[in-house]
One Martini backbone bead per residue (centre of mass of N, CA, C, O) as a GRO file, in nm:
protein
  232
    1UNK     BB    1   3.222  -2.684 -14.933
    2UNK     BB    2   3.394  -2.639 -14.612
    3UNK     BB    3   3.587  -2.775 -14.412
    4UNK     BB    4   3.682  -2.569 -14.226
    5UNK     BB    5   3.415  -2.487 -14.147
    6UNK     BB    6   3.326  -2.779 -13.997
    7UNK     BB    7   3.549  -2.810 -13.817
    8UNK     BB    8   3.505  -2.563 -13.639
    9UNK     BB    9   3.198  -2.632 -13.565
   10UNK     BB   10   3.267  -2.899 -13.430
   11UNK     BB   11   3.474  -2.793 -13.201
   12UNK     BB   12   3.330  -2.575 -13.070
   13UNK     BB   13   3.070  -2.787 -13.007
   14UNK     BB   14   3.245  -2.954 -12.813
   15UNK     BB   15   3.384  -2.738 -12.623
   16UNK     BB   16   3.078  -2.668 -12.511
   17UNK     BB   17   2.950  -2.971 -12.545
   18UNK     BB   18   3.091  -3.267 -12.497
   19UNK     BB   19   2.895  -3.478 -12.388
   20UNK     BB   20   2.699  -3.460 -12.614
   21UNK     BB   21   2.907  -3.543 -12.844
   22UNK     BB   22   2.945  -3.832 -12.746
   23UNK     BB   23   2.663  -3.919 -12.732
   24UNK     BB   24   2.626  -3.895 -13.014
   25UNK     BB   25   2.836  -4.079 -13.130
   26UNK     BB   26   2.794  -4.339 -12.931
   27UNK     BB   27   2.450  -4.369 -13.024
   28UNK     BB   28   2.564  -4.383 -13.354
   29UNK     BB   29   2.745  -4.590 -13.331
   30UNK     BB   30   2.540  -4.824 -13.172
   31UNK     BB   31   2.354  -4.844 -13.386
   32UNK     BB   32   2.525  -4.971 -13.615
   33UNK     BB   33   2.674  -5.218 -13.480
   34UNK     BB   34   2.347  -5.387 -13.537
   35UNK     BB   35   2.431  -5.462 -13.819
   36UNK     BB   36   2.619  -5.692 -13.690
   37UNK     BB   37   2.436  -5.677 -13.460
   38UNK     BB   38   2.225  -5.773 -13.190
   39UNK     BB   39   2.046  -5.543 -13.020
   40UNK     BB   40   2.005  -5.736 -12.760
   41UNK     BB   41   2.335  -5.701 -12.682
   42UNK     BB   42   2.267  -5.388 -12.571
   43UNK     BB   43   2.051  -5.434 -12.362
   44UNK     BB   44   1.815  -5.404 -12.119
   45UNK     BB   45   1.791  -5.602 -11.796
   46UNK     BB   46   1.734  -5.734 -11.463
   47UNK     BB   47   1.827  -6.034 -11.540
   48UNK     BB   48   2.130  -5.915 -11.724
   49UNK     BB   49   2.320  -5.773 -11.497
   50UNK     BB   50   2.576  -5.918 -11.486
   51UNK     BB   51   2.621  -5.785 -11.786
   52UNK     BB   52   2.711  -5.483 -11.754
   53UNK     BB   53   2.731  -5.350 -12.023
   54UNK     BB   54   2.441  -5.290 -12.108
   55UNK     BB   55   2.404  -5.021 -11.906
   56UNK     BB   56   2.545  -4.814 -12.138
   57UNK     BB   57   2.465  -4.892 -12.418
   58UNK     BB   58   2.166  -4.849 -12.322
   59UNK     BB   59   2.195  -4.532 -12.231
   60UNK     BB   60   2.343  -4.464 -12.551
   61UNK     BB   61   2.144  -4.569 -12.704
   62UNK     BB   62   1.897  -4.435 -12.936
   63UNK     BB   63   1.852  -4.683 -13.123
   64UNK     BB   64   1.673  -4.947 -13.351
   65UNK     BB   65   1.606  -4.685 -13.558
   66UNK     BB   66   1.757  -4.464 -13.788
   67UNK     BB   67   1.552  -4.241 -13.792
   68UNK     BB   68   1.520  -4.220 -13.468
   69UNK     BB   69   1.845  -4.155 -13.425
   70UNK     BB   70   1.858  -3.883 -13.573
   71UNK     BB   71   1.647  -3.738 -13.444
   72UNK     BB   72   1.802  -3.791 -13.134
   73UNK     BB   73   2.027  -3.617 -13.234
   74UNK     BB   74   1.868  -3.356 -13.288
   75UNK     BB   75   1.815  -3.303 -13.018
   76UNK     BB   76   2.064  -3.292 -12.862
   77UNK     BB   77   2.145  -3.021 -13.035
   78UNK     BB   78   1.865  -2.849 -12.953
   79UNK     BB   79   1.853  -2.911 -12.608
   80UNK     BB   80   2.165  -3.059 -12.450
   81UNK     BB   81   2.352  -2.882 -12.533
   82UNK     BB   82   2.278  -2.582 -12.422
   83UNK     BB   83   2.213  -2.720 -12.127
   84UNK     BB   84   2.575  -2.762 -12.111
   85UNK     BB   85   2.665  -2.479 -12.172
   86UNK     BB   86   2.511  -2.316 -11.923
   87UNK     BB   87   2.579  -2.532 -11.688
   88UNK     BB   88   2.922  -2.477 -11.784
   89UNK     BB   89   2.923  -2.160 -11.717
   90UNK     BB   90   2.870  -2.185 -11.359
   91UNK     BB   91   2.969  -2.538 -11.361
   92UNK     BB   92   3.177  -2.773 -11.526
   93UNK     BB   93   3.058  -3.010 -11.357
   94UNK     BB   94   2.688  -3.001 -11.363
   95UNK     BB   95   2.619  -3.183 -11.588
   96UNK     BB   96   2.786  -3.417 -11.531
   97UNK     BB   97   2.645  -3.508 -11.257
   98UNK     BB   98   2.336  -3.510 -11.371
   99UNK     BB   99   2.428  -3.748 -11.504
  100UNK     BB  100   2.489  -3.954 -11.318
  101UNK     BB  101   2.240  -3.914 -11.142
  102UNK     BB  102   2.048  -4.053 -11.362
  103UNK     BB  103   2.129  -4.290 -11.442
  104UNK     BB  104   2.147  -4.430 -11.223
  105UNK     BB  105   1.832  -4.391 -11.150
  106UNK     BB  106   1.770  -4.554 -11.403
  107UNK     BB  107   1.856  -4.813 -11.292
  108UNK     BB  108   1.709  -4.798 -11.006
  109UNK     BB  109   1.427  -4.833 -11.113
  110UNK     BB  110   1.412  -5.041 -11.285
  111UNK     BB  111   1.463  -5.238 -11.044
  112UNK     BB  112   1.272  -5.166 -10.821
  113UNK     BB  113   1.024  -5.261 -11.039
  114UNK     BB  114   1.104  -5.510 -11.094
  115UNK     BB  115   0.908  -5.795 -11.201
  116UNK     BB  116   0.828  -6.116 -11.249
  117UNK     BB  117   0.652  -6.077 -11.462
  118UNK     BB  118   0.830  -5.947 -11.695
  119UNK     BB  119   0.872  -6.243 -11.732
  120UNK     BB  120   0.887  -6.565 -11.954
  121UNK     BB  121   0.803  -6.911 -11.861
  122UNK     BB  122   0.945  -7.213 -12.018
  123UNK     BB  123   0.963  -7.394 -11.832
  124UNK     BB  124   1.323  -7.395 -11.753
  125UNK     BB  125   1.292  -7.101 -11.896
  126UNK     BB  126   1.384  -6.804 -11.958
  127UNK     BB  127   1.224  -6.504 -12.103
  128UNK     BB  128   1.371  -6.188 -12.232
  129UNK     BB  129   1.296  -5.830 -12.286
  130UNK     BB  130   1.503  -5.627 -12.368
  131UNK     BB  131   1.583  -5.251 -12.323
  132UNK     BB  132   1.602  -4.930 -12.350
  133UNK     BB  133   1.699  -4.658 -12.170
  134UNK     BB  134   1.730  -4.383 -12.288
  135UNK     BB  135   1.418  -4.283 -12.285
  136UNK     BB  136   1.441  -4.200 -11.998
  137UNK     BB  137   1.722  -4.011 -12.013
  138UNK     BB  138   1.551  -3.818 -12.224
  139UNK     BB  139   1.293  -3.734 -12.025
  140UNK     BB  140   1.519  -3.650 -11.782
  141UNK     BB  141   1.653  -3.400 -11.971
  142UNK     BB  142   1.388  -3.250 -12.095
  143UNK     BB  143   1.315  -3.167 -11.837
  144UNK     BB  144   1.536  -3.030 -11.739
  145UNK     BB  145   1.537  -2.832 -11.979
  146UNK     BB  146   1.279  -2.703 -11.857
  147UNK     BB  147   1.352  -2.594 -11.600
  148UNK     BB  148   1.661  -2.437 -11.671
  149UNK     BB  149   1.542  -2.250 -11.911
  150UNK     BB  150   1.498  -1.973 -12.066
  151UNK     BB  151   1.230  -1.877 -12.145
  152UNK     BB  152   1.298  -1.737 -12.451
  153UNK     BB  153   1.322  -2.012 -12.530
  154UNK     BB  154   1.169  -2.069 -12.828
  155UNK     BB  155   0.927  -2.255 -13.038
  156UNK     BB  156   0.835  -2.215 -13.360
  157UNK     BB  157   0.474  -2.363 -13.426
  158UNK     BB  158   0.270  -2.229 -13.636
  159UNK     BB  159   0.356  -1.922 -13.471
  160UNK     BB  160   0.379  -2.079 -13.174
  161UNK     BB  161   0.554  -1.958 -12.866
  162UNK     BB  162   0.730  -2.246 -12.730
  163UNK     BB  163   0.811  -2.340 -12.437
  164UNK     BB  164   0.990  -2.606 -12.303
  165UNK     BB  165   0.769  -2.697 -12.157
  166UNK     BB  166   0.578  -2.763 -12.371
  167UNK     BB  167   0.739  -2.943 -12.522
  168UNK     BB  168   0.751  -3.142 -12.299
  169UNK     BB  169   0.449  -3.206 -12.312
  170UNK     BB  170   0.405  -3.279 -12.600
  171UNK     BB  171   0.597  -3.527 -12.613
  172UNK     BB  172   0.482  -3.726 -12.440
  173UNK     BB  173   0.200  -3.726 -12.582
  174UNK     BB  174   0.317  -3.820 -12.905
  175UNK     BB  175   0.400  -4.147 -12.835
  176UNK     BB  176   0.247  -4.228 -12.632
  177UNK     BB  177   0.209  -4.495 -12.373
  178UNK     BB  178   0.528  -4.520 -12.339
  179UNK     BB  179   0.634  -4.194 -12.358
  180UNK     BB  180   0.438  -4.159 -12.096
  181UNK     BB  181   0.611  -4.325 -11.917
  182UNK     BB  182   0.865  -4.224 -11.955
  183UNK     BB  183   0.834  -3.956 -11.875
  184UNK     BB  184   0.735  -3.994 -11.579
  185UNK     BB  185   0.996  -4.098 -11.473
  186UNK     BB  186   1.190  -3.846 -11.590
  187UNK     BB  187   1.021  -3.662 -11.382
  188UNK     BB  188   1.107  -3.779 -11.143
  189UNK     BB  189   1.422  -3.814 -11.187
  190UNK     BB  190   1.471  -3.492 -11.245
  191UNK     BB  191   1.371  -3.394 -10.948
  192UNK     BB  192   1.584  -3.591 -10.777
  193UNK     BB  193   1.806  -3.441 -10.932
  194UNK     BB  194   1.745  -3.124 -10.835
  195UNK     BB  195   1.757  -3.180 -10.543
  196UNK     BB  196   2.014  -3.326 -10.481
  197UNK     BB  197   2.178  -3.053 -10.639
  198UNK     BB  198   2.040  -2.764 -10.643
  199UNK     BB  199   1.910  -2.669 -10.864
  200UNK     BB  200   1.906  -2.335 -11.090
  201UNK     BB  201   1.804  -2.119 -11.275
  202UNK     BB  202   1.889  -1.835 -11.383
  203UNK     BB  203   1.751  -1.656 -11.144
  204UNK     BB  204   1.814  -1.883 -10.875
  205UNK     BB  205   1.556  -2.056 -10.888
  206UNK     BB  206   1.420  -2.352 -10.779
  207UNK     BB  207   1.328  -2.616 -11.004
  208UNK     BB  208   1.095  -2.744 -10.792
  209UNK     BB  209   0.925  -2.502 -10.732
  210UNK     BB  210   0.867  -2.409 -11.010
  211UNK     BB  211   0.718  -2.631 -11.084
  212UNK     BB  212   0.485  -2.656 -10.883
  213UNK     BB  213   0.388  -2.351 -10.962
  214UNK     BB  214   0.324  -2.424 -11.260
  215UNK     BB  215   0.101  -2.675 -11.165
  216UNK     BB  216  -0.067  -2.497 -11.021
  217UNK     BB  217  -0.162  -2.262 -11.235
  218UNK     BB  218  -0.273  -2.490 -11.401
  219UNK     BB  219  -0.493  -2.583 -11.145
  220UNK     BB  220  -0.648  -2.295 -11.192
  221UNK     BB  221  -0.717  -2.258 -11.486
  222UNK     BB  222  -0.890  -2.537 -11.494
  223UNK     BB  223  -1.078  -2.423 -11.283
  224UNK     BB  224  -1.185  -2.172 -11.408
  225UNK     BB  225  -1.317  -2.302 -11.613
  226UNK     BB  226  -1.526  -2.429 -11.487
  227UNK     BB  227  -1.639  -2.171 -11.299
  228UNK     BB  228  -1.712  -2.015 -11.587
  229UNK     BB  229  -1.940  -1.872 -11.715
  230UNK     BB  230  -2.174  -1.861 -11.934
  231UNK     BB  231  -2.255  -1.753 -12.187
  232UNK     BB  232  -2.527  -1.557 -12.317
   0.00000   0.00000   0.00000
């Protein structure tokens, strides 16, 4: 094993993509950080907004799980770099901007729909179960990285060649109804983000169009299936 072998891909990797090597860095150091203090200290909740720290490192820390913690880091590196890179060669800013207008919508969604039920009261105290903002940034990432992807860019799993656009709907239901509700989250604020700053695909195609193009197409092709005539 070479030092500067390594050193230098470890650079490179930085210089394409910056910001998601802070975030790999940051939510894998913030998720060790828990082995000494208690990870309810670094999540979010809307009743415990008054302390704002919650709100980056409940968005930056990846899990309070260290096997999905690494899981989550091996994503960032398959799908949020290459997606930080194409993004910085169009414009150095446009990555960072998606991410900050991201970030907001993810914090103002979950206010938004805070509702008294969410919390517990046992006589004069209120109990409250902070909790990860992250899974909802990471399923509005993996939108985003479905919309502006080049199909090119597949997936190979036995055998069959995988679009992002796939992968991601894959993944939102493979978590469960959990994963599927920050999924569905993601892709609200994913699409909100995408007409906000008026992204565009390899193409020059509007991300939003594209995606409704695609969910017409599905829901054309659902339709033959049912009135396709049964064969003889």
């Amino acid at each position: 094993m070479n030092p500067e072998f390594f050193s230098k891909q470890i650079k490179r990797f930085y210089a394409a993509s910056p910001i998601t090597s802070i975030q790999m860095g940051a939510g894998l150091g913030l998720h060790f950080a828990t082995v000494l203090v208690a990870p309810a200290h670094f999540l979010f909740h809307p009743k415990l907004i008054q302390q704002f720290y919650r709100i980056p490192t409940s968005l930056l820390m990846l899990s309070t799980q260290t096997w999905d913690a690494a899981q989550k880091a091996f994503q960032l590196f398959y799908y949020q770099a290459p997606m930080e890179s194409a993004m910085n060669e169009m414009d150095k800013n446009m990555f960072l901007e998606t991410q900050l207008v991201i970030a907001a919508m993810v914090v103002g969604m979950e206010l938004l729909f805070f509702s008294k039920s969410n919390i517990i009261r046992q006589g004069r105290s209120v109990i409250v179960t902070p909790y990860l903002l992250y899974p909802i940034l990471e399923q509005a990432n993996r939108w985003l990285w479905a919309m502006t992807t080049h199909p090119s860019n597949v997936t190979n799993v036995f055998g069959f060649a995988l679009q992002p656009l796939h992968v991601t709907l894959i993944m939102s239901f493979a978590g469960g109804w959990h994963s599927l509700l920050n999924s569905v989250k993601g892709l609200a604020i994913s699409l909100l983000c995408a007409q906000t700053l008026s992204l565009k695909r390899w193409n020059g195609e509007q991300c939003v169009n594209w995606l409704q193009t695609q969910a017409l197409e599905a829901y054309q092709f659902l339709l033959d299936l049912q009135t396709k005539p049964a064969a003889p």
